[in-house]
Amino acid sequence: MDNKITVTSPLLPDLEALNEMLKEIWASKWVTNNGQFHQQLERALCEYLKVPYISVFTNGTLPLLTALQALRITGEVITTPYSFVATTHSIWWNGCHPVFVDIEEETCGINPDKIEAAITPRTSAIMPVHCYGKPVKMKRIQEIADKYGLKVVYDAAHAFGVEVDGESVLNAGDMSTLSFHATKVYNTVEGGALVMHDEQTKRRIDYLKNFGFAGETEVVAPGINSKMDEVRAAYGLLNLKQVDQAINRRRQVAQRYREALRNIPGVRFFDDMPGVRHNYSYFPIFINAEEYGMTRDDLYFKMKSADVLGRRYFYPLISTFSTYRGLRSASPENLPVATRIANEVICLPMHHELSEADVERVLSLIVK
Ligand code: T4K
């Protein structure tokens, strides 16, 4: 029997219900290119997420690329080194230069107080990440963007359904992106989306994700192919019906983790933020080796050898990878908080299928 507890597990739709939808797709013989389930999914997501316009994509990386392209971003883009590498790659793919700014400990997101010092005449955008689904300081970031005439594209890959005071975080900035990868709270196997404020932008994004085609014979820009097919749209429609239940189970797991870890010296974690609807997409803990009496890596490998597979998201920092480490802003001296946190973090198993016994097994390895 497989006794492994993995960091996550995909939320899977009911197979019979999916099969019924597959029959419809088969009967229609319309399998991709803005089919009926694709259209239904966009409408259903707008409603669920409380956003005015959305365009679904084939993964969560291409909306990042496309957002920067649509906004005609050039030169330098200020971003965080503490994320999945796709964030920075999207800047590189647009022929722009990433400029790394340090994060703040309380959210693991970009530190707004450090942004202004990184702005140059070549800066055209800021790309923050709501890391682990924790909202960054959006108001402060927008003030800086407005002051310097910069665009803001949020990588909200982790922030499905996250709200602050009843408002979706996806409505902040110029655009926000989502990932619907199998490892996310809400998934369409592979998938993603771009959220925008107006119909005209939605139309342009829909061109860009279809090679730039505007109608049958006209190509308005060098777009890419990043359309979601009907099979995954159907899967996504079914998963939308059960995502709240999955988030509720995740909340219970988070509560138990917090209760058990609250008084363990050297173990830090996040509490819920006031006014925020969290999605509990990840449960990161941060190990202070001196206080805990064991390093992060020692604990990580101890867990691993007991088949409890946490993950060190996000270690190593993006700024340490060969493509980016030569950048001036990539030096560890410029990124002291991110550098420390990347060496402290373990994301504990967090998903809807964890049993109480699983949670206790995870905790037994951490609570000494
Ligand atoms: N921006 C941010 C901030 C992101 O975090 C990501 C992706 C993106 C952009 C880009 O979005 P996408 O283009 O990926 O949609 C995973 C995911 O592949 C990636 O989507 C995610 N972030 C990143 C943080 O994590 P890995 O390499 O850690 O996944 P993997 O294959 O090791 O899976 C982790 C665990 O999940 C497995 O141990 C077991 C479980 N699992 C995984 C898969 C794929 C399953 O149970 N079933 C599965 O099918 O990257």
GROMACS .gro file of C-alpha atoms in nm, residues 60-360:
model
  301
   60GLY     CA    1  -0.108   2.944  -1.581
   61THR     CA    2   0.215   3.055  -1.748
   62LEU     CA    3   0.081   3.176  -2.081
   63PRO     CA    4  -0.160   3.430  -1.928
   64LEU     CA    5   0.143   3.592  -1.764
   65LEU     CA    6   0.320   3.617  -2.100
   66THR     CA    7   0.006   3.741  -2.270
   67ALA     CA    8  -0.076   4.004  -2.008
   68LEU     CA    9   0.267   4.165  -2.052
   69GLN     CA   10   0.231   4.147  -2.431
   70ALA     CA   11  -0.119   4.300  -2.427
   71LEU     CA   12  -0.004   4.587  -2.206
   72ARG     CA   13   0.299   4.643  -2.437
   73ILE     CA   14   0.540   4.617  -2.147
   74THR     CA   15   0.902   4.692  -2.235
   75GLY     CA   16   1.230   4.750  -2.051
   76GLU     CA   17   1.235   4.655  -1.684
   77VAL     CA   18   0.970   4.478  -1.479
   78ILE     CA   19   0.992   4.483  -1.101
   79THR     CA   20   0.911   4.148  -0.947
   80THR     CA   21   0.972   3.908  -0.660
   81PRO     CA   22   1.237   3.636  -0.650
   82TYR     CA   23   1.018   3.432  -0.412
   83SER     CA   24   0.784   3.253  -0.650
   84PHE     CA   25   0.764   2.971  -0.901
   85VAL     CA   26   1.004   3.030  -1.188
   86ALA     CA   27   0.719   3.089  -1.438
   87THR     CA   28   0.669   3.439  -1.296
   88THR     CA   29   1.013   3.561  -1.401
   89HIS     CA   30   1.022   3.351  -1.717
   90SER     CA   31   0.716   3.539  -1.847
   91ILE     CA   32   0.914   3.865  -1.822
   92TRP     CA   33   1.211   3.710  -2.001
   93TRP     CA   34   0.990   3.569  -2.279
   94ASN     CA   35   0.862   3.923  -2.344
   95GLY     CA   36   1.219   4.041  -2.399
   96CYS     CA   37   1.207   4.243  -2.077
   97HIS     CA   38   1.449   4.253  -1.783
   98PRO     CA   39   1.333   4.132  -1.444
   99VAL     CA   40   1.438   4.348  -1.150
  100PHE     CA   41   1.412   4.164  -0.819
  101VAL     CA   42   1.286   4.339  -0.508
  102ASP     CA   43   1.293   4.179  -0.164
  103ILE     CA   44   0.983   4.038   0.006
  104GLU     CA   45   0.826   4.112   0.341
  105GLU     CA   46   0.814   3.846   0.606
  106GLU     CA   47   0.447   3.894   0.693
  107THR     CA   48   0.309   3.798   0.348
  108CYS     CA   49   0.607   3.652   0.156
  109GLY     CA   50   0.503   3.902  -0.114
  110ILE     CA   51   0.700   4.191  -0.261
  111ASN     CA   52   0.787   4.461  -0.006
  112PRO     CA   53   0.621   4.785  -0.129
  113ASP     CA   54   0.868   4.993   0.071
  114LYS     CA   55   1.151   4.860  -0.145
  115ILE     CA   56   0.988   4.915  -0.484
  116GLU     CA   57   1.059   5.285  -0.540
  117ALA     CA   58   1.434   5.242  -0.504
  118ALA     CA   59   1.428   4.986  -0.785
  119ILE     CA   60   1.245   5.210  -1.035
  120THR     CA   61   1.450   5.348  -1.325
  121PRO     CA   62   1.349   5.535  -1.644
  122ARG     CA   63   1.326   5.191  -1.810
  123THR     CA   64   1.074   5.047  -1.562
  124SER     CA   65   0.731   4.991  -1.714
  125ALA     CA   66   0.555   4.743  -1.487
  126ILE     CA   67   0.539   4.569  -1.150
  127MET     CA   68   0.459   4.198  -1.128
  128PRO     CA   69   0.381   4.100  -0.768
  129VAL     CA   70   0.272   3.751  -0.659
  130HIS     CA   71   0.006   3.670  -0.400
  131CYS     CA   72   0.232   3.398  -0.272
  132TYR     CA   73   0.047   3.104  -0.108
  133GLY     CA   74  -0.271   3.303  -0.182
  134LYS     CA   75  -0.181   3.568   0.079
  135PRO     CA   76  -0.281   3.908  -0.057
  136VAL     CA   77   0.007   4.152  -0.101
  137LYS     CA   78  -0.030   4.521  -0.016
  138MET     CA   79  -0.227   4.608  -0.330
  139LYS     CA   80  -0.327   4.963  -0.232
  140ARG     CA   81   0.030   5.066  -0.163
  141ILE     CA   82   0.155   4.901  -0.484
  142GLN     CA   83  -0.111   5.083  -0.689
  143GLU     CA   84  -0.012   5.417  -0.534
  144ILE     CA   85   0.347   5.362  -0.647
  145ALA     CA   86   0.235   5.246  -0.993
  146ASP     CA   87   0.016   5.555  -1.034
  147LYS     CA   88   0.293   5.786  -0.916
  148TYR     CA   89   0.541   5.651  -1.174
  149GLY     CA   90   0.296   5.557  -1.450
  150LEU     CA   91   0.359   5.184  -1.425
  151LYS     CA   92   0.132   4.891  -1.509
  152VAL     CA   93   0.064   4.620  -1.251
  153VAL     CA   94   0.014   4.255  -1.345
  154TYR     CA   95  -0.057   4.027  -1.050
  155ASP     CA   96   0.053   3.667  -1.064
  156ALA     CA   97  -0.243   3.536  -0.866
  157ALA     CA   98  -0.173   3.171  -0.952
  158HIS     CA   99  -0.230   3.078  -0.587
  159ALA     CA  100  -0.516   3.318  -0.515
  160PHE     CA  101  -0.823   3.144  -0.657
  161GLY     CA  102  -1.126   3.275  -0.468
  162VAL     CA  103  -0.924   3.495  -0.233
  163GLU     CA  104  -1.110   3.809  -0.126
  164VAL     CA  105  -1.032   4.110   0.089
  165ASP     CA  106  -1.337   4.269   0.252
  166GLY     CA  107  -1.563   4.086   0.007
  167GLU     CA  108  -1.369   4.202  -0.303
  168SER     CA  109  -1.171   3.960  -0.518
  169VAL     CA  110  -0.798   4.026  -0.518
  170LEU     CA  111  -0.817   3.948  -0.890
  171ASN     CA  112  -0.971   4.290  -0.954
  172ALA     CA  113  -0.656   4.474  -0.844
  173GLY     CA  114  -0.400   4.620  -1.084
  174ASP     CA  115  -0.429   4.610  -1.463
  175MET     CA  116  -0.469   4.233  -1.490
  176SER     CA  117  -0.436   3.921  -1.274
  177THR     CA  118  -0.351   3.567  -1.374
  178LEU     CA  119  -0.457   3.232  -1.229
  179SER     CA  120  -0.319   2.880  -1.256
  180PHE     CA  121  -0.557   2.583  -1.273
  181HIS     CA  122  -0.276   2.327  -1.258
  182ALA     CA  123  -0.353   1.990  -1.096
  183THR     CA  124  -0.163   2.097  -0.783
  184LYS     CA  125  -0.385   2.402  -0.723
  185VAL     CA  126  -0.694   2.449  -0.504
  186TYR     CA  127  -0.905   2.457  -0.820
  187ASN     CA  128  -0.778   2.271  -1.125
  188THR     CA  129  -0.864   2.184  -1.482
  189VAL     CA  130  -0.570   1.933  -1.504
  190GLU     CA  131  -0.358   2.200  -1.674
  191GLY     CA  132  -0.514   2.541  -1.717
  192GLY     CA  133  -0.515   2.904  -1.618
  193ALA     CA  134  -0.685   3.235  -1.674
  194LEU     CA  135  -0.641   3.606  -1.717
  195VAL     CA  136  -0.873   3.850  -1.542
  196MET     CA  137  -0.928   4.195  -1.688
  197HIS     CA  138  -1.148   4.499  -1.630
  198ASP     CA  139  -1.317   4.564  -1.965
  199GLU     CA  140  -1.465   4.399  -2.270
  200GLN     CA  141  -1.219   4.553  -2.515
  201THR     CA  142  -0.922   4.409  -2.327
  202LYS     CA  143  -1.096   4.071  -2.307
  203ARG     CA  144  -1.143   4.075  -2.685
  204ARG     CA  145  -0.777   4.154  -2.741
  205ILE     CA  146  -0.664   3.882  -2.500
  206ASP     CA  147  -0.889   3.635  -2.681
  207TYR     CA  148  -0.712   3.729  -3.007
  208LEU     CA  149  -0.371   3.689  -2.847
  209LYS     CA  150  -0.443   3.342  -2.711
  210ASN     CA  151  -0.553   3.237  -3.062
  211PHE     CA  152  -0.239   3.329  -3.261
  212GLY     CA  153  -0.361   3.691  -3.287
  213PHE     CA  154  -0.655   3.598  -3.513
  214ALA     CA  155  -0.935   3.856  -3.520
  215GLY     CA  156  -1.179   3.670  -3.745
  216GLU     CA  157  -1.098   3.423  -4.018
  217THR     CA  158  -0.840   3.609  -4.223
  218GLU     CA  159  -0.696   3.885  -4.007
  219VAL     CA  160  -0.403   3.853  -3.765
  220VAL     CA  161  -0.358   4.159  -3.543
  221ALA     CA  162  -0.053   4.056  -3.337
  222PRO     CA  163   0.196   3.771  -3.295
  223GLY     CA  164  -0.029   3.580  -3.056
  224ILE     CA  165   0.036   3.235  -2.921
  225ASN     CA  166  -0.184   2.926  -2.901
  226SER     CA  167  -0.301   2.900  -2.542
  227LYS     CA  168  -0.667   2.805  -2.572
  228MET     CA  169  -0.836   2.569  -2.330
  229ASP     CA  170  -1.004   2.268  -2.490
  230GLU     CA  171  -1.357   2.141  -2.425
  231VAL     CA  172  -1.253   1.836  -2.221
  232ARG     CA  173  -1.073   2.047  -1.964
  233ALA     CA  174  -1.346   2.311  -1.966
  234ALA     CA  175  -1.600   2.039  -1.882
  235TYR     CA  176  -1.374   1.907  -1.603
  236GLY     CA  177  -1.341   2.265  -1.478
  237LEU     CA  178  -1.718   2.321  -1.472
  238LEU     CA  179  -1.763   2.013  -1.256
  239ASN     CA  180  -1.480   2.105  -1.021
  240LEU     CA  181  -1.626   2.449  -0.964
  241LYS     CA  182  -1.923   2.281  -0.796
  242GLN     CA  183  -1.705   2.113  -0.533
  243VAL     CA  184  -1.427   2.363  -0.478
  244ASP     CA  185  -1.594   2.526  -0.175
  245GLN     CA  186  -1.615   2.190  -0.003
  246ALA     CA  187  -1.247   2.130  -0.076
  247ILE     CA  188  -1.154   2.472   0.065
  248ASN     CA  189  -1.356   2.397   0.380
  249ARG     CA  190  -1.162   2.076   0.439
  250ARG     CA  191  -0.836   2.263   0.382
  251ARG     CA  192  -0.945   2.520   0.642
  252GLN     CA  193  -0.997   2.242   0.898
  253VAL     CA  194  -0.651   2.103   0.824
  254ALA     CA  195  -0.498   2.450   0.865
  255GLN     CA  196  -0.677   2.495   1.197
  256ARG     CA  197  -0.540   2.168   1.332
  257TYR     CA  198  -0.187   2.246   1.211
  258ARG     CA  199  -0.202   2.585   1.380
  259GLU     CA  200  -0.338   2.448   1.705
  260ALA     CA  201  -0.061   2.188   1.728
  261LEU     CA  202   0.225   2.413   1.614
  262ARG     CA  203   0.129   2.732   1.799
  263ASN     CA  204   0.371   2.690   2.088
  264ILE     CA  205   0.658   2.509   1.920
  265PRO     CA  206   0.970   2.727   1.951
  266GLY     CA  207   1.130   2.801   1.616
  267VAL     CA  208   0.825   2.714   1.406
  268ARG     CA  209   0.645   3.009   1.247
  269PHE     CA  210   0.333   2.998   1.032
  270PHE     CA  211   0.066   3.232   0.901
  271ASP     CA  212  -0.262   3.301   1.075
  272ASP     CA  213  -0.566   3.415   0.881
  273MET     CA  214  -0.561   3.785   0.794
  274PRO     CA  215  -0.857   3.994   0.916
  275GLY     CA  216  -1.120   4.055   0.646
  276VAL     CA  217  -0.961   3.802   0.410
  277ARG     CA  218  -1.133   3.498   0.260
  278HIS     CA  219  -0.840   3.259   0.233
  279ASN     CA  220  -0.826   2.953   0.010
  280TYR     CA  221  -0.568   2.755   0.215
  281SER     CA  222  -0.381   2.666  -0.100
  282TYR     CA  223  -0.056   2.605   0.088
  283PHE     CA  224   0.046   2.571   0.452
  284PRO     CA  225   0.404   2.699   0.474
  285ILE     CA  226   0.596   2.673   0.800
  286PHE     CA  227   0.923   2.857   0.860
  287ILE     CA  228   1.195   2.691   1.070
  288ASN     CA  229   1.434   2.895   1.279
  289ALA     CA  230   1.708   2.633   1.317
  290GLU     CA  231   1.856   2.778   1.635
  291GLU     CA  232   1.525   2.794   1.823
  292TYR     CA  233   1.385   2.470   1.681
  293GLY     CA  234   1.710   2.277   1.733
  294MET     CA  235   1.712   2.136   1.382
  295THR     CA  236   1.762   2.290   1.039
  296ARG     CA  237   1.486   2.319   0.782
  297ASP     CA  238   1.660   2.065   0.560
  298ASP     CA  239   1.708   1.817   0.845
  299LEU     CA  240   1.335   1.835   0.917
  300TYR     CA  241   1.248   1.821   0.547
  301PHE     CA  242   1.452   1.503   0.494
  302LYS     CA  243   1.327   1.350   0.819
  303MET     CA  244   0.973   1.399   0.689
  304LYS     CA  245   1.070   1.264   0.350
  305SER     CA  246   1.218   0.948   0.494
  306ALA     CA  247   0.887   0.895   0.676
  307ASP     CA  248   0.702   0.935   0.342
  308VAL     CA  249   0.560   1.274   0.438
  309LEU     CA  250   0.636   1.476   0.130
  310GLY     CA  251   0.626   1.843   0.212
  311ARG     CA  252   0.788   2.076  -0.043
  312ARG     CA  253   1.033   2.363  -0.011
  313TYR     CA  254   0.826   2.612  -0.215
  314PHE     CA  255   1.006   2.847  -0.298
  315TYR     CA  256   1.361   2.726  -0.259
  316PRO     CA  257   1.589   2.799  -0.433
  317LEU     CA  258   1.500   3.160  -0.512
  318ILE     CA  259   1.440   3.235  -0.881
  319SER     CA  260   1.721   3.489  -0.861
  320THR     CA  261   1.973   3.208  -0.801
  321PHE     CA  262   1.897   3.022  -1.127
  322SER     CA  263   2.160   3.050  -1.401
  323THR     CA  264   1.943   3.267  -1.629
  324TYR     CA  265   1.895   3.533  -1.364
  325ARG     CA  266   2.181   3.514  -1.110
  326GLY     CA  267   2.398   3.756  -1.310
  327LEU     CA  268   2.147   4.038  -1.268
  328ARG     CA  269   2.249   4.311  -1.027
  329SER     CA  270   1.919   4.287  -0.841
  330ALA     CA  271   1.972   3.911  -0.795
  331SER     CA  272   2.247   3.949  -0.534
  332PRO     CA  273   2.157   3.800  -0.195
  333GLU     CA  274   2.255   4.132  -0.030
  334ASN     CA  275   1.964   4.291  -0.220
  335LEU     CA  276   1.728   4.014  -0.111
  336PRO     CA  277   1.803   3.935   0.255
  337VAL     CA  278   1.448   3.847   0.362
  338ALA     CA  279   1.373   3.629   0.059
  339THR     CA  280   1.711   3.456   0.098
  340ARG     CA  281   1.641   3.374   0.464
  341ILE     CA  282   1.279   3.267   0.411
  342ALA     CA  283   1.375   3.039   0.120
  343ASN     CA  284   1.606   2.860   0.364
  344GLU     CA  285   1.338   2.833   0.633
  345VAL     CA  286   1.028   2.720   0.445
  346ILE     CA  287   0.855   2.384   0.420
  347CYS     CA  288   0.504   2.365   0.276
  348LEU     CA  289   0.323   2.097   0.472
  349PRO     CA  290   0.083   1.857   0.301
  350MET     CA  291  -0.238   2.050   0.239
  351HIS     CA  292  -0.531   1.917   0.043
  352HIS     CA  293  -0.894   1.811   0.065
  353GLU     CA  294  -0.823   1.440   0.102
  354LEU     CA  295  -0.605   1.451   0.412
  355SER     CA  296  -0.760   1.245   0.691
  356GLU     CA  297  -0.728   1.332   1.057
  357ALA     CA  298  -0.479   1.046   1.092
  358ASP     CA  299  -0.273   1.190   0.804
  359VAL     CA  300  -0.262   1.530   0.970
  360GLU     CA  301  -0.153   1.378   1.301
   0.00000   0.00000   0.00000
